[in-house]
mmCIF file of N, CA and C in Angstrom:
data_model
loop_
_atom_site.group_PDB
_atom_site.id
_atom_site.type_symbol
_atom_site.label_atom_id
_atom_site.label_comp_id
_atom_site.label_asym_id
_atom_site.label_seq_id
_atom_site.Cartn_x
_atom_site.Cartn_y
_atom_site.Cartn_z
ATOM 1 N N MET N 244 80.786 82.052 75.701
ATOM 2 C CA MET N 244 81.850 81.328 75.788
ATOM 3 C C MET N 244 82.293 81.915 74.497
ATOM 4 N N ALA N 245 83.317 82.190 74.053
ATOM 5 C CA ALA N 245 83.894 82.674 72.575
ATOM 6 C C ALA N 245 84.630 81.180 71.890
ATOM 7 N N THR N 246 83.951 80.886 70.924
ATOM 8 C CA THR N 246 84.270 80.047 69.656
ATOM 9 C C THR N 246 85.990 80.061 69.601
ATOM 10 N N ASN N 247 86.242 79.000 69.043
ATOM 11 C CA ASN N 247 87.757 78.373 68.980
ATOM 12 C C ASN N 247 88.583 79.556 68.180
ATOM 13 N N ALA N 248 87.875 79.589 67.156
ATOM 14 C CA ALA N 248 88.267 80.522 65.749
ATOM 15 C C ALA N 248 88.565 82.125 66.689
ATOM 16 N N SER N 249 87.763 82.320 67.210
ATOM 17 C CA SER N 249 87.727 83.699 67.504
ATOM 18 C C SER N 249 88.630 83.992 68.853
ATOM 19 N N GLN N 250 88.971 83.151 69.757
ATOM 20 C CA GLN N 250 90.185 82.995 70.627
ATOM 21 C C GLN N 250 91.186 82.916 70.122
ATOM 22 N N ARG N 251 91.292 81.817 68.831
ATOM 23 C CA ARG N 251 92.955 82.324 68.262
ATOM 24 C C ARG N 251 92.610 83.625 67.477
ATOM 25 N N ARG N 252 92.135 84.186 67.062
ATOM 26 C CA ARG N 252 92.397 85.431 66.447
ATOM 27 C C ARG N 252 92.581 86.502 67.367
ATOM 28 N N TRP N 253 91.848 86.419 68.819
ATOM 29 C CA TRP N 253 92.180 87.141 70.086
ATOM 30 C C TRP N 253 93.942 86.791 70.267
ATOM 31 N N ARG N 254 94.210 85.722 70.611
ATOM 32 C CA ARG N 254 95.380 85.607 70.921
ATOM 33 C C ARG N 254 96.742 86.107 69.745
ATOM 34 N N ALA N 255 96.507 85.670 68.683
ATOM 35 C CA ALA N 255 97.035 86.393 67.140
ATOM 36 C C ALA N 255 97.440 87.721 67.668
ATOM 37 N N LYS N 256 96.318 88.352 67.708
ATOM 38 C CA LYS N 256 96.724 89.596 67.471
ATOM 39 C C LYS N 256 97.105 90.407 68.700
ATOM 40 N N ASN N 257 96.926 89.957 70.112
ATOM 41 C CA ASN N 257 97.821 90.400 71.104
ATOM 42 C C ASN N 257 98.672 89.616 71.731
ATOM 43 N N ARG N 258 99.192 88.779 71.141
ATOM 44 C CA ARG N 258 100.641 87.674 71.390
ATOM 45 C C ARG N 258 101.706 88.722 72.219
ATOM 46 N N PHE N 259 101.690 89.932 71.616
ATOM 47 C CA PHE N 259 102.834 90.468 72.773
ATOM 48 C C PHE N 259 102.757 91.301 73.797
ATOM 49 N N THR N 260 101.201 91.740 73.640
ATOM 50 C CA THR N 260 100.944 92.402 75.130
ATOM 51 C C THR N 260 100.060 91.871 75.754
ATOM 52 N N LYS N 261 99.753 90.888 75.629
ATOM 53 C CA LYS N 261 98.091 90.711 76.620
ATOM 54 C C LYS N 261 98.605 89.177 76.788
ATOM 55 N N THR N 262 98.065 88.803 78.226
ATOM 56 C CA THR N 262 97.725 87.425 78.265
ATOM 57 C C THR N 262 96.249 87.450 78.851
ATOM 58 N N GLN N 263 95.596 86.255 78.528
ATOM 59 C CA GLN N 263 94.407 85.792 79.155
ATOM 60 C C GLN N 263 94.483 85.641 80.483
ATOM 61 N N LEU N 264 93.531 86.371 81.149
ATOM 62 C CA LEU N 264 93.298 86.041 82.570
ATOM 63 C C LEU N 264 92.197 85.564 83.076
ATOM 64 N N ASN N 265 91.655 83.974 83.121
ATOM 65 C CA ASN N 265 90.404 83.501 83.718
ATOM 66 C C ASN N 265 91.166 82.891 84.779
ATOM 67 N N VAL N 266 89.913 83.669 85.782
ATOM 68 C CA VAL N 266 89.639 82.843 87.271
ATOM 69 C C VAL N 266 88.379 82.850 87.305
ATOM 70 N N MET N 267 88.255 81.971 88.779
ATOM 71 C CA MET N 267 87.141 81.987 89.416
ATOM 72 C C MET N 267 87.072 82.834 90.461
ATOM 73 N N ALA N 268 85.790 83.344 90.742
ATOM 74 C CA ALA N 268 86.103 84.646 91.668
ATOM 75 C C ALA N 268 84.497 84.912 92.773
ATOM 76 N N ARG N 269 84.632 84.873 93.317
ATOM 77 C CA ARG N 269 83.313 85.037 94.440
ATOM 78 C C ARG N 269 82.368 86.048 93.849
ATOM 79 N N ARG N 270 81.039 85.721 93.979
ATOM 80 C CA ARG N 270 80.232 87.227 93.391
ATOM 81 C C ARG N 270 80.538 88.210 93.905
ATOM 82 N N LEU N 271 80.741 88.186 94.975
ATOM 83 C CA LEU N 271 81.232 89.723 95.958
ATOM 84 C C LEU N 271 82.279 90.651 95.093
ATOM 85 N N VAL N 272 83.454 89.513 94.490
ATOM 86 C CA VAL N 272 84.566 90.209 93.836
ATOM 87 C C VAL N 272 84.204 90.987 93.075
ATOM 88 N N HIS N 273 83.051 90.325 91.748
ATOM 89 C CA HIS N 273 82.327 90.306 90.625
ATOM 90 C C HIS N 273 81.739 91.960 90.993
ATOM 91 N N ASP N 274 80.957 91.792 92.337
ATOM 92 C CA ASP N 274 80.554 92.590 92.146
ATOM 93 C C ASP N 274 80.776 94.298 92.417
ATOM 94 N N ASP N 275 82.318 93.873 93.218
ATOM 95 C CA ASP N 275 83.278 94.796 93.569
ATOM 96 C C ASP N 275 83.692 95.781 92.459
ATOM 97 N N LEU N 276 84.182 94.874 91.596
ATOM 98 C CA LEU N 276 84.262 95.197 90.283
ATOM 99 C C LEU N 276 83.809 95.935 89.044
ATOM 100 N N ASP N 277 82.630 95.577 89.161
ATOM 101 C CA ASP N 277 81.599 95.913 88.823
ATOM 102 C C ASP N 277 81.483 97.699 89.027
ATOM 103 N N GLU N 278 81.328 97.596 90.717
ATOM 104 C CA GLU N 278 81.194 99.365 91.448
ATOM 105 C C GLU N 278 82.833 99.686 91.164
ATOM 106 N N ILE N 279 83.855 99.302 91.252
ATOM 107 C CA ILE N 279 84.555 100.086 90.517
ATOM 108 C C ILE N 279 85.098 100.546 89.355
ATOM 109 N N ALA N 280 84.265 99.735 88.124
ATOM 110 C CA ALA N 280 84.278 100.267 87.016
ATOM 111 C C ALA N 280 83.588 101.398 86.661
ATOM 112 N N ARG N 281 82.106 101.594 87.320
ATOM 113 C CA ARG N 281 80.960 102.485 87.195
ATOM 114 C C ARG N 281 81.714 103.968 88.235
ATOM 115 N N VAL N 282 82.618 103.519 89.470
ATOM 116 C CA VAL N 282 82.846 104.483 90.112
ATOM 117 C C VAL N 282 83.417 105.407 89.084
ATOM 118 N N PHE N 283 84.516 104.866 88.751
ATOM 119 C CA PHE N 283 85.825 105.633 87.837
ATOM 120 C C PHE N 283 85.448 105.691 86.441
ATOM 121 N N ASN N 284 84.291 105.045 85.986
ATOM 122 C CA ASN N 284 84.063 105.416 84.198
ATOM 123 C C ASN N 284 85.174 104.472 83.707
ATOM 124 N N LEU N 285 85.311 103.346 83.978
ATOM 125 C CA LEU N 285 85.725 102.258 83.146
ATOM 126 C C LEU N 285 84.901 101.194 82.439
ATOM 127 N N ARG N 286 85.444 100.925 81.379
ATOM 128 C CA ARG N 286 85.335 99.988 80.452
ATOM 129 C C ARG N 286 84.381 98.882 80.949
ATOM 130 N N GLY N 287 84.478 98.103 82.010
ATOM 131 C CA GLY N 287 83.975 97.174 82.877
ATOM 132 C C GLY N 287 85.220 96.449 83.957
ATOM 133 N N LYS N 288 84.715 95.256 84.025
ATOM 134 C CA LYS N 288 85.336 94.288 85.284
ATOM 135 C C LYS N 288 86.790 94.059 84.669
ATOM 136 N N ALA N 289 87.023 93.522 83.142
ATOM 137 C CA ALA N 289 88.895 93.916 83.026
ATOM 138 C C ALA N 289 89.576 94.981 83.567
ATOM 139 N N GLU N 290 88.828 96.253 82.954
ATOM 140 C CA GLU N 290 89.906 97.216 83.173
ATOM 141 C C GLU N 290 89.402 97.828 84.105
ATOM 142 N N ALA N 291 88.640 97.361 85.457
ATOM 143 C CA ALA N 291 88.204 97.449 86.704
ATOM 144 C C ALA N 291 89.624 96.732 87.457
ATOM 145 N N VAL N 292 90.091 95.204 86.936
ATOM 146 C CA VAL N 292 91.308 94.393 87.645
ATOM 147 C C VAL N 292 92.365 95.563 87.060
ATOM 148 N N SER N 293 92.900 96.018 86.129
ATOM 149 C CA SER N 293 94.062 96.656 85.552
ATOM 150 C C SER N 293 93.828 97.954 86.534
ATOM 151 N N PHE N 294 93.031 98.707 86.802
ATOM 152 C CA PHE N 294 92.953 99.691 87.496
ATOM 153 C C PHE N 294 93.030 99.467 88.595
ATOM 154 N N SER N 295 92.401 98.274 89.598
ATOM 155 C CA SER N 295 92.775 97.601 90.750
ATOM 156 C C SER N 295 94.758 97.181 91.073
ATOM 157 N N ALA N 296 95.157 96.712 89.849
ATOM 158 C CA ALA N 296 96.560 96.430 89.979
ATOM 159 C C ALA N 296 97.183 97.550 90.157
ATOM 160 N N TYR N 297 97.178 98.659 88.775
ATOM 161 C CA TYR N 297 97.666 100.042 88.943
ATOM 162 C C TYR N 297 97.617 100.685 90.400
ATOM 163 N N THR N 298 96.681 101.183 90.945
ATOM 164 C CA THR N 298 96.339 101.739 92.042
ATOM 165 C C THR N 298 97.196 100.734 93.318
ATOM 166 N N ALA N 299 97.280 99.501 93.207
ATOM 167 C CA ALA N 299 97.689 98.736 94.488
ATOM 168 C C ALA N 299 99.376 99.026 94.292
ATOM 169 N N LYS N 300 100.194 98.963 93.337
ATOM 170 C CA LYS N 300 100.953 99.251 92.638
ATOM 171 C C LYS N 300 101.528 100.790 93.051
ATOM 172 N N GLY N 301 100.843 101.828 92.717
ATOM 173 C CA GLY N 301 101.135 103.065 93.012
ATOM 174 C C GLY N 301 101.354 103.097 94.848
ATOM 175 N N LEU N 302 100.185 102.725 95.343
ATOM 176 C CA LEU N 302 100.262 102.747 96.431
ATOM 177 C C LEU N 302 101.482 102.334 97.695
ATOM 178 N N ILE N 303 101.658 101.199 96.601
ATOM 179 C CA ILE N 303 103.062 100.198 96.924
ATOM 180 C C ILE N 303 104.383 101.581 96.750
ATOM 181 N N GLN N 304 104.271 101.536 95.844
ATOM 182 C CA GLN N 304 105.852 102.917 95.420
ATOM 183 C C GLN N 304 105.428 104.348 96.194
ATOM 184 N N TYR N 305 104.294 104.688 96.480
ATOM 185 C CA TYR N 305 104.116 105.386 97.111
ATOM 186 C C TYR N 305 104.559 105.502 98.668
ATOM 187 N N ALA N 306 104.041 104.317 99.298
ATOM 188 C CA ALA N 306 104.557 103.878 100.526
ATOM 189 C C ALA N 306 105.866 103.973 101.140
ATOM 190 N N THR N 307 107.035 103.890 99.937
ATOM 191 C CA THR N 307 108.424 103.931 100.187
ATOM 192 C C THR N 307 108.875 105.053 101.140
ATOM 193 N N HIS N 308 108.120 106.099 100.504
ATOM 194 C CA HIS N 308 108.749 107.473 100.748
ATOM 195 C C HIS N 308 107.429 108.698 101.406
ATOM 196 N N ASN N 309 106.205 108.139 101.387
ATOM 197 C CA ASN N 309 105.278 108.936 102.762
ATOM 198 C C ASN N 309 104.683 107.966 103.686
ATOM 199 N N THR N 310 105.036 108.399 105.366
ATOM 200 C CA THR N 310 104.596 107.520 106.117
ATOM 201 C C THR N 310 102.946 107.280 105.787
ATOM 202 N N GLU N 311 102.139 107.999 106.030
ATOM 203 C CA GLU N 311 100.439 108.044 106.250
ATOM 204 C C GLU N 311 99.956 106.758 104.756
ATOM 205 N N ALA N 312 100.734 106.796 103.749
ATOM 206 C CA ALA N 312 100.427 105.548 102.732
ATOM 207 C C ALA N 312 100.994 104.788 103.676
ATOM 208 N N GLN N 313 101.872 104.764 103.928
ATOM 209 C CA GLN N 313 102.736 103.021 104.733
ATOM 210 C C GLN N 313 101.685 102.237 105.542
ATOM 211 N N ARG N 314 101.077 103.532 106.317
ATOM 212 C CA ARG N 314 100.101 103.273 107.432
ATOM 213 C C ARG N 314 98.584 102.562 106.749
ATOM 214 N N LEU N 315 98.295 102.943 105.490
ATOM 215 C CA LEU N 315 97.182 102.822 104.834
ATOM 216 C C LEU N 315 97.397 101.305 104.486
ATOM 217 N N LEU N 316 98.475 101.366 103.522
ATOM 218 C CA LEU N 316 99.094 99.967 103.157
ATOM 219 C C LEU N 316 99.191 98.839 104.626
ATOM 220 N N ALA N 317 100.119 98.997 105.449
ATOM 221 C CA ALA N 317 99.881 97.868 106.297
ATOM 222 C C ALA N 317 98.665 97.821 107.228
ATOM 223 N N ILE N 318 97.785 98.675 106.825
ATOM 224 C CA ILE N 318 96.068 98.182 107.365
ATOM 225 C C ILE N 318 95.390 97.749 106.325
ATOM 226 N N PHE N 319 95.462 97.458 104.851
ATOM 227 C CA PHE N 319 95.048 96.907 103.841
ATOM 228 C C PHE N 319 95.694 95.561 103.855
ATOM 229 N N VAL N 320 97.064 95.424 104.176
ATOM 230 C CA VAL N 320 97.557 94.172 103.964
ATOM 231 C C VAL N 320 96.614 92.940 105.352
ATOM 232 N N LYS N 321 96.786 94.061 106.574
ATOM 233 C CA LYS N 321 96.438 93.002 107.700
ATOM 234 C C LYS N 321 95.376 92.661 107.466
ATOM 235 N N SER N 322 94.016 94.082 106.794
ATOM 236 C CA SER N 322 92.612 93.734 106.749
ATOM 237 C C SER N 322 92.390 92.368 105.530
ATOM 238 N N TRP N 323 93.709 92.145 104.771
ATOM 239 C CA TRP N 323 93.052 91.542 103.348
ATOM 240 C C TRP N 323 93.519 89.677 104.037
ATOM 241 N N PHE N 324 95.046 89.933 105.010
ATOM 242 C CA PHE N 324 95.121 88.229 105.651
ATOM 243 C C PHE N 324 93.797 88.252 106.510
ATOM 244 N N ARG N 325 93.393 89.201 107.327
ATOM 245 C CA ARG N 325 91.965 88.669 108.480
ATOM 246 C C ARG N 325 90.836 88.120 107.032
ATOM 247 N N ASP N 326 90.710 88.920 106.427
ATOM 248 C CA ASP N 326 89.081 88.577 105.265
ATOM 249 C C ASP N 326 89.620 87.846 104.110
ATOM 250 N N ARG N 327 90.440 87.177 103.648
ATOM 251 C CA ARG N 327 90.651 86.666 102.129
ATOM 252 C C ARG N 327 89.825 85.567 102.308
ATOM 253 N N ASP N 328 89.340 84.882 103.332
ATOM 254 C CA ASP N 328 88.744 83.551 102.654
ATOM 255 C C ASP N 328 86.919 84.648 102.341
ATOM 256 N N LEU N 329 86.379 85.535 102.531
ATOM 257 C CA LEU N 329 85.694 86.105 102.037
ATOM 258 C C LEU N 329 85.190 86.515 100.273
ATOM 259 N N TYR N 330 87.180 86.781 99.998
ATOM 260 C CA TYR N 330 87.311 87.136 98.524
ATOM 261 C C TYR N 330 87.819 85.875 97.939
ATOM 262 N N GLY N 331 88.625 85.033 98.652
ATOM 263 C CA GLY N 331 89.630 83.778 97.599
ATOM 264 C C GLY N 331 88.423 83.228 97.032
#
């Protein structure tokens, strides 16, 4: 756990560009983030979260004009709601 002083420094340095996201997640999610970071040569789980959000946003945008992307997105959404208790 970071000290109060180091947290204050981090917040002061990044107050206009970043917010801290502390979430409790199942071990499966942590393991998946580690894998994503390793496979795509990212700098760790925090960057894997950003990358995952970026790729999801990209898929959503691509699905607006591509039927295959629409199909894949529909499959991912349906399977998320079916299995969300495993991840949430």
